[in-house]
Amino acid sequence: MAGSIVESVMSLLGPNVTGPIASQLGESTETVQRGLQGGAAAILSGVAAKADEPGFIGQLFGMITNPANTSSALSSLIANPGAVVPGTAGSTITDLGSRFLSSVFGARLPAVTDAIGQSAGIASSKAGMLMSMASALVLGGLGQHVRENGSSAADLVGKLKSEASGLARFLPAGLSSLLGGVPSAAVAAAAIPVAVAKAGNRWLWPVVLLAVLLLGLLWFFNRAKAPVGEAVQTVSNAGASAVSALGQFFSTKLPDGVELNIPQFGVENKLITFLNDSSKPVDDSTWFNFDRLLFDTGSATLQPTSQEQLGNIAAILKAYPNVHLKIGGYTDNTGDAATNMSLSTARAKNVMDALVNSGIDASRLTSEGYGDQHPIADNATEEGRAQNRRIAMRVTQK
């Protein structure tokens, strides 16, 4: 497959992008350039480290193939972080970037952001804004690469992994302090700046300084993989959240004119199809399982990556103002039944509250937890238990 993802992303860091950002932050264009390069490289490294997670790649592919998220559109919106990104149910560039960054780095995000800021020589608050903007550029660059090469999600995974080592020249050395030490190869690379300085090639400094960390960052991601059970993912289609199960993402227009980019077999398309089919009456047995929600383990706290699907459901409800929903929460049969009931109830309510916070009238929604009742798979297997841990919705009024 022709073309380089790294080149696609870094090519977006021209004066038309760095100039306006430098003005907003009150920093030099050189400082902004370093921060954006380091941030984009760190993000791409994080994405490459998660490339084998099918649920993550499915969400990423949906974001980058969204017609609203072209590189030119994102680049223009970066100059106005408060502007709403079309087709995202009210999300701004900053919102979009924050959700994407959280999905890539999780709890490591603050430390990574601080390291980027230290490397670029800017305050943490400004580094956070740079990281959000860098994430938008990464999404734009990945989308550009996919469109120009006709890439599938599987192609993108392979390309990301093959180019991971090539990011070394852009990663900030300052991030090595986060890692508590770097591999010997990276330490050896730290000697390069001395030779460069002696040669007088000052323009190479950003590149060389950014090169020191990739081996350390990759080592960190490989060493510090998320522990088993860090997140619980609700699933559909017999628990398969892979792109192959959800199908290809496509653009669909809602009755109010809003366009969504959704997977062919995802819950959004199932809900829309049901709402548009007059032969399908409202009943007590037709439930639709969310397929891209994440909760912290043993908690009702929704992870930021869940906002993409929640935003889509909110947009659908806005386009169909007569529709009412019931949100149901379910667990497997592991542990105490009363605890499971409480957890499922809290999770269902938090999903309902998230929709209300997205602008849906609370009178249109109800929620209930069912604990380990109504399993859809065998709790004797891990795969079956994963299917039973879910959030579902039922249309109570069309």
XYZ file of N, CA, C and O in Angstrom, residues 55 58-63 66 87-89 99 233-237 240-243 245-255 258-277 287-294 305-320 323 325 351 355 391-395:
340
model
N -12.217 -3.562 18.971
C -13.193 -2.537 19.300
C -12.637 -1.145 19.110
O -13.293 -0.251 18.590
N -12.207 -0.380 15.362
C -13.507 -0.133 14.755
C -13.981 1.292 14.984
O -14.463 1.963 14.078
N -13.822 1.778 16.221
C -14.211 3.150 16.535
C -13.327 4.145 15.794
O -13.804 5.149 15.256
N -12.027 3.872 15.768
C -11.102 4.769 15.083
C -11.440 4.862 13.601
O -11.495 5.955 13.030
N -11.681 3.718 12.981
C -11.968 3.719 11.546
C -13.248 4.491 11.255
O -13.357 5.188 10.250
N -14.223 4.369 12.167
C -15.454 5.129 11.997
C -15.216 6.626 12.076
O -15.789 7.407 11.305
N -14.354 7.052 12.996
C -14.064 8.473 13.147
C -13.348 9.032 11.924
O -13.679 10.109 11.425
N -15.461 9.349 8.754
C -16.581 10.285 8.828
C -16.327 11.427 7.842
O -15.281 12.068 7.901
N -21.796 16.766 12.175
C -22.099 15.351 12.302
C -21.685 14.715 13.611
O -21.658 13.488 13.724
N -21.349 15.513 14.619
C -20.886 14.937 15.884
C -21.798 15.297 17.045
O -21.398 15.229 18.196
N -22.989 15.681 16.765
C -23.979 15.978 17.817
C -23.473 16.999 18.819
O -23.607 16.853 20.023
N -11.777 13.113 23.777
C -12.301 11.742 23.782
C -11.321 10.787 23.105
O -11.088 9.672 23.586
N -16.471 -3.967 28.295
C -17.080 -3.472 27.071
C -18.415 -4.145 26.854
O -18.526 -5.367 26.897
N -19.478 -3.364 26.646
C -20.750 -3.952 26.286
C -20.706 -4.255 24.803
O -20.143 -3.503 24.018
N -21.294 -5.377 24.405
C -21.140 -5.838 23.029
C -22.477 -6.244 22.448
O -23.468 -6.438 23.141
N -22.472 -6.401 21.137
C -23.651 -6.907 20.453
C -23.196 -7.936 19.446
O -22.028 -8.242 19.329
N -24.142 -8.462 18.650
C -23.816 -9.475 17.655
C -23.017 -10.608 18.285
O -21.910 -10.923 17.857
N -19.321 -9.863 19.461
C -18.228 -9.517 18.553
C -18.261 -8.046 18.258
O -19.179 -7.544 17.648
N -17.237 -7.316 18.712
C -17.172 -5.877 18.454
C -16.184 -5.564 17.353
O -15.900 -4.409 17.093
N -15.625 -6.571 16.717
C -14.651 -6.367 15.646
C -15.326 -5.719 14.456
O -16.544 -5.803 14.259
N -14.510 -5.085 13.608
C -15.043 -4.434 12.411
C -15.766 -5.443 11.544
O -16.786 -5.147 10.930
N -17.593 -7.861 12.407
C -18.933 -8.105 12.928
C -19.830 -6.892 12.737
O -21.017 -7.030 12.454
N -19.270 -5.707 12.904
C -20.075 -4.489 12.776
C -20.217 -4.045 11.336
O -21.069 -3.222 11.023
N -19.397 -4.559 10.439
C -19.459 -4.153 9.052
C -18.761 -2.825 8.811
O -18.215 -2.204 9.716
N -18.785 -2.388 7.589
C -18.148 -1.136 7.212
C -18.971 0.058 7.680
O -20.200 -0.001 7.728
N -18.293 1.138 8.016
C -18.981 2.372 8.387
C -19.486 3.065 7.122
O -18.838 3.008 6.074
N -20.623 3.697 7.230
C -21.187 4.423 6.101
C -21.906 5.664 6.621
O -22.230 5.760 7.811
N -22.155 6.593 5.732
C -22.820 7.839 6.114
C -24.314 7.731 5.852
O -24.740 7.261 4.792
N -25.116 8.128 6.840
C -26.564 8.106 6.689
C -27.142 9.433 7.164
O -26.633 10.038 8.111
N -28.170 9.895 6.477
C -28.789 11.179 6.821
C -30.081 10.929 7.595
O -30.941 10.156 7.160
N -30.207 11.602 8.721
C -31.398 11.484 9.560
C -32.496 12.424 9.049
O -32.223 13.330 8.256
N -33.725 12.235 9.509
C -34.826 13.087 9.031
C -34.602 14.579 9.243
O -35.148 15.400 8.490
N -29.229 15.805 9.836
C -27.937 15.479 10.445
C -27.391 14.194 9.819
O -28.130 13.223 9.625
N -26.110 14.198 9.489
C -25.476 13.014 8.922
C -24.641 12.312 9.989
O -23.892 12.951 10.713
N -24.779 10.996 10.051
C -23.993 10.187 10.983
C -23.149 9.193 10.208
O -23.565 8.696 9.154
N -21.983 8.882 10.736
C -21.145 7.838 10.173
C -21.233 6.644 11.130
O -20.725 6.701 12.246
N -21.890 5.578 10.704
C -22.196 4.468 11.605
C -21.865 3.143 10.935
O -21.828 3.040 9.706
N -21.622 2.085 11.730
C -21.340 0.772 11.149
C -22.607 0.095 10.634
O -23.691 0.263 11.201
N -22.434 -0.689 9.584
C -23.559 -1.329 8.913
C -24.401 -2.176 9.860
O -25.628 -2.175 9.797
N -23.730 -2.918 10.753
C -24.463 -3.814 11.648
C -24.450 -3.315 13.093
O -24.721 -4.076 14.018
N -24.141 -2.039 13.280
C -24.109 -1.467 14.613
C -25.504 -1.161 15.135
O -26.499 -1.184 14.401
N -25.564 -0.842 16.433
C -26.866 -0.628 17.053
C -27.576 0.600 16.492
O -28.816 0.634 16.428
N -26.810 1.603 16.068
C -27.454 2.796 15.518
C -28.281 2.460 14.280
O -29.429 2.890 14.138
N -27.694 1.679 13.369
C -28.411 1.327 12.145
C -29.608 0.430 12.440
O -30.659 0.550 11.805
N -29.451 -0.459 13.422
C -30.579 -1.313 13.809
C -31.735 -0.482 14.358
O -32.907 -0.740 14.046
N -31.403 0.512 15.175
C -32.438 1.363 15.753
C -33.141 2.179 14.674
O -34.375 2.262 14.641
N -32.354 2.766 13.776
C -32.938 3.580 12.698
C -33.845 2.726 11.818
O -34.952 3.139 11.443
N -33.381 1.527 11.477
C -34.184 0.628 10.642
C -35.505 0.286 11.322
O -36.579 0.275 10.695
N -35.457 0.012 12.614
C -36.668 -0.295 13.369
C -37.627 0.888 13.387
O -38.844 0.729 13.195
N -37.094 2.075 13.607
C -37.946 3.263 13.686
C -38.603 3.577 12.349
O -39.724 4.102 12.303
N -37.921 3.257 11.257
C -38.449 3.563 9.926
C -39.380 2.480 9.391
O -40.024 2.678 8.349
N -39.440 1.346 10.076
C -40.260 0.225 9.597
C -41.622 0.252 10.296
O -41.761 -0.144 11.453
N -35.114 -5.700 22.014
C -34.043 -4.920 22.630
C -32.877 -4.804 21.659
O -32.622 -5.710 20.875
N -32.183 -3.697 21.738
C -31.000 -3.462 20.904
C -29.791 -3.263 21.820
O -29.788 -2.357 22.664
N -28.780 -4.103 21.648
C -27.591 -4.034 22.499
C -26.588 -3.004 21.993
O -26.189 -3.045 20.822
N -26.175 -2.101 22.855
C -25.086 -1.191 22.515
C -23.839 -2.033 22.214
O -23.617 -3.077 22.842
N -23.040 -1.584 21.275
C -21.856 -2.364 20.907
C -20.546 -1.622 21.066
O -19.475 -2.182 20.796
N -20.594 -0.340 21.500
C -19.337 0.399 21.636
C -19.346 1.249 22.907
O -18.941 2.413 22.892
N -19.812 0.653 24.011
C -19.762 1.331 25.306
C -18.689 0.680 26.171
O -18.520 -0.539 26.153
N -17.982 1.492 26.928
C -16.958 0.992 27.846
C -17.183 1.565 29.240
O -17.443 2.756 29.392
N -14.445 6.908 25.442
C -14.691 6.355 24.107
C -16.167 6.053 23.875
O -16.591 5.916 22.726
N -16.932 5.949 24.947
C -18.361 5.656 24.810
C -19.137 6.824 24.216
O -20.259 6.643 23.724
N -18.555 8.014 24.270
C -19.298 9.208 23.849
C -19.645 9.203 22.372
O -20.643 9.803 21.964
N -18.842 8.516 21.567
C -19.133 8.489 20.128
C -20.485 7.835 19.868
O -21.344 8.388 19.175
N -20.710 6.658 20.457
C -21.984 5.977 20.234
C -23.130 6.672 20.963
O -24.234 6.787 20.419
N -22.882 7.152 22.161
C -23.931 7.877 22.882
C -24.354 9.127 22.119
O -25.544 9.463 22.067
N -23.382 9.811 21.528
C -23.704 10.987 20.718
C -24.552 10.627 19.515
O -25.475 11.370 19.133
N -24.260 9.477 18.908
C -25.062 9.029 17.767
C -26.500 8.728 18.175
O -27.454 9.089 17.476
N -26.663 8.034 19.310
C -28.018 7.713 19.775
C -28.783 8.984 20.120
O -29.977 9.116 19.814
N -28.090 9.941 20.733
C -28.744 11.220 21.044
C -29.190 11.921 19.766
O -30.291 12.482 19.698
N -28.350 11.888 18.746
C -28.706 12.521 17.470
C -29.922 11.840 16.845
O -30.800 12.503 16.274
N -29.996 10.520 16.951
C -31.149 9.791 16.418
C -32.419 10.180 17.167
O -33.475 10.416 16.562
N -32.331 10.273 18.480
C -33.506 10.656 19.270
C -33.964 12.077 18.937
O -35.170 12.366 18.936
N -33.027 12.952 18.664
C -33.397 14.318 18.276
C -34.094 14.334 16.924
O -34.993 15.145 16.671
N -33.682 13.433 16.039
C -34.281 13.377 14.703
C -35.649 12.694 14.715
O -36.443 12.865 13.784
N -35.904 11.911 15.761
C -37.199 11.236 15.910
C -37.791 11.671 17.257
O -37.754 10.928 18.241
N -39.977 9.450 19.754
C -39.476 8.169 20.240
C -39.098 8.246 21.716
O -38.458 9.200 22.161
N -37.366 5.722 24.921
C -36.527 4.548 25.097
C -36.485 4.118 26.559
O -36.609 4.938 27.472
N -26.042 5.720 31.561
C -26.241 5.829 30.108
C -27.419 6.752 29.825
O -27.354 7.617 28.941
N -27.435 10.571 27.888
C -28.315 11.003 26.800
C -29.040 12.303 27.175
O -29.217 13.193 26.336
N -25.352 -3.346 27.900
C -26.374 -2.318 28.046
C -27.244 -2.403 26.806
O -26.729 -2.482 25.681
N -28.544 -2.409 26.981
C -29.457 -2.522 25.853
C -30.513 -1.431 25.939
O -30.683 -0.783 26.977
N -31.204 -1.225 24.826
C -32.304 -0.244 24.824
C -33.508 -0.836 24.098
O -33.378 -1.640 23.195
N -34.676 -0.423 24.565
C -35.928 -0.862 23.968
C -36.798 0.352 23.655
O -36.923 1.258 24.495
N -37.336 0.391 22.470
C -38.227 1.487 22.080
C -39.565 1.269 22.766
O -40.205 0.222 22.603
